[in-house]
Amino acid sequence: MSPPTPVWPRLRDSRWTAVLASSLLIAAFARGGWAWPLGFVMLLPWLRALDAERGWRGSLLSAWALSVGYTAAVFAWLGGGIGAYTQIGAPAGLALLLLAAPLFQPQILVFALVRHLIGRRLGPLPGGLAACLAWLSAEWLLPRLLDDTLGYGLHPATLLRQAADLGGASGLTLALLLGNEALSAALRRHGHAGGWRAAVLPLAGAAALPALLAAYGALALARLPAPDSGPLLRLGLVQSNIADYERLRREQGAGAVVREVLDLHYAMSHDAVERQRADAVLWAETVYPTTFGRPKSEAGAEFDREILSVVEAAGRPFVFGTYERDAQGREYNSAAFVAPGRGLLGHYRKTRPFPLTEHVPAWLDGPRLRALLPWAGNWQPGDGARVFPLLLADGREVPVLPLICLDALDAGLAIDGARLGARAILTLSNDAWFSSSAQGPALHQAAAAFRSIETRLPQFRVTSTGYSGLIDASGEIHAATRWGERALAVGALPVGEPPPTLMRRWGDWVGPLASALLALLLLGLLIRALQRRVVAEAPVSARAATLPVDLALLPGPARWAAAALRVGARAGLLWMIWAILFGEGPVQSNTLAQLRSFVALFLVPEAAAWCLLRAYAARLELDAAAGLLRFTRGGRQLSLPLAQLAGVRPWRLPLPGAGASLRLSDGHDWRYGLACADPWALAQALRAVGGPSAPATPAQGLALYLRSRPSPSPGGLGRPWVKYLVFPFLLALPAFRLHQHIAYGSGLGEYYSFGLAAYLKGFSLWWAAWAMAVALSAAALRLLVELALLGGALLRPGRLAPLRTWAERLALAALYLGLPGWLLLRALS
């Protein structure tokens, strides 16, 4: 009788056991305190289970299971809140949340799929690194309800969290993911390579991550100013612990509830000002539950006057949560700034209203949705970060950045406010709907603290039911209140010039960089697949070529210098397209700044590359009598015996353009590379005069794609002088004339006002601007064409030649019709 199979191996290899183990570790990590080191091991059981999966379906199933476990471990309180808010009950709310877990945490599914895809093709190490990039990319690109990230769990680690001023909370998430992957690699090597020696390197990497973060944290804390240095701002934070407004309205009536709320806040604010000498008073989000400044009734107007009189009597500025109504009747969740002697200074409108509760997008709104979601509000989103002055009694004006609830999860808002000159952050929140658990408010406060670390701005945070407190530039919380208590928190923080941070300079850069690197990696995989795919269909026909041939004879340094210049020029074009379409600052809106950037980033490196190639231009001829290949350049000749030529190898990387290397009979490449339009045709021409066998006409994906690239001297509308000189000139004529009429009253207005030189200079700038616009548009279209043809080379390689023809025609049509059409629409509007 055979012995029973041990239970432990089955449990160890089970994806469900692994998911359960990781979910329990995640739950402990999310509760903070002493458990923060678990963040570096919490995914390890699940990663080991992923390593054992054989196909993408198993990986996806395991990721789905972890998304459910992760949601239950960290956000069960949100399910209870949803159930209470929608009145369907906490169990039903939690069930709904778990059902939507893959949508709530999509980065887990993306991580697992990319890890499987890349790991199968490139190995486990690249697969793990790519998966970490995919996690961050998904968090940045995909819409998610709470914008949560693993890095928030490191808030209890004082030293480690300081690195958020470099890469934000997302940077800490990357460190956690890499730490887990390093431990997984160590266990994998120990099992497969035999012993712990093979695991030393990944174990060292896993240990180095928290050590490096801690070392940086110590340095960062040493650079921060002392807590009592510089000018101080002392604020009183009123936490009333009045929660269920709807129940109170039903029991007491709307007017009585407002009366009770205001009287309590008046009393606590009086204590803050008179006894504790606060410079200003801060009330929570929507604490005044009607419009302020545009009352809806006479009773509302009376309440408004009463608040203004209280502020006058206190002699201190007040900031409180309320509603705002604009002239069109649209309402906003807002923060009102009221100063003694000045009255209402203005409103900050909440930029990130909670979806499907506070706000419904116009494209989704309608009677059917309102019937399904009767609780959905009609608040509109605000316009982004704004900085307001706190006018203090001692004559100081402290610029502050207000944030409301979900705004505090948006690093971009805090960074924008810091760039606008804010010296402190005022955060107002109403976490009362998380009344079933204190975990939600605790996580919200920890996430808000990262906005202070990223910008090094002090933060005063008030909520209706907790947690409230003062958050200094290191993320430490002072004068903290407890959850579910009525409390007045008063404290002071320095509000001097904050030290610079990388996050303030670069913005929230980790997600975009991870997305770009992942896109490059996937593009590399596509190119690799194209290289390996051999097609059975007819290849692109060879272009005829005979000697002599014009080419560029490039030594190695010259080739790579020209390649670097061309790559830089095209990267500059793509950056300008991105900056104009999606960026901010002068490059987006200032034509002169655009022209300067275009010249510096594209024209200068492209012209340098062209000059370098021209400097090495040569003509290849055959000396049949001597059996020599002669390269003539600038009156000088260089010879190569035809008998020494063993082969012609087209460049796999077409930089600075298409070309080939000559393989000699000794097995080495000749020291010069040949840059030419069609290296396959060149090889056939050499074969025709007695050279080595020409390489096969390309039948592989990437070579086929490269061979199909258009001629560098296109005809018709594709000619460079037509595209970049004549066409912009024709566009500039009506645009410049329209500008003259608008700015000077007639088509020759600038000529009559300032003379011919100014008139011609003005037209030249318009011509140059349109030439730049044509170049940028052509670059964007070229990128689309080449990406489409890369896919075509993989899917329909036999149709690549006609596909190239039609794609080029469509791109020219889009260019020559699109820009005039856009100009016409602008003129008509």
Coordinates of C-alpha atoms in Angstrom, one line a residue, residues 86 203 211 270 331 393 589 678 728:
T86 CA -27.1 53.3 -1.6
L203 CA 18.5 38.5 -2.2
A211 CA 18.3 50.2 2.8
H270 CA -14.6 80.8 19.3
E331 CA -23.5 73.7 -8.4
A393 CA -4.7 89.6 11.5
S589 CA 0.8 78.2 -26.8
D678 CA 18.5 49.9 -50.9
P728 CA 3.5 76.2 -46.0

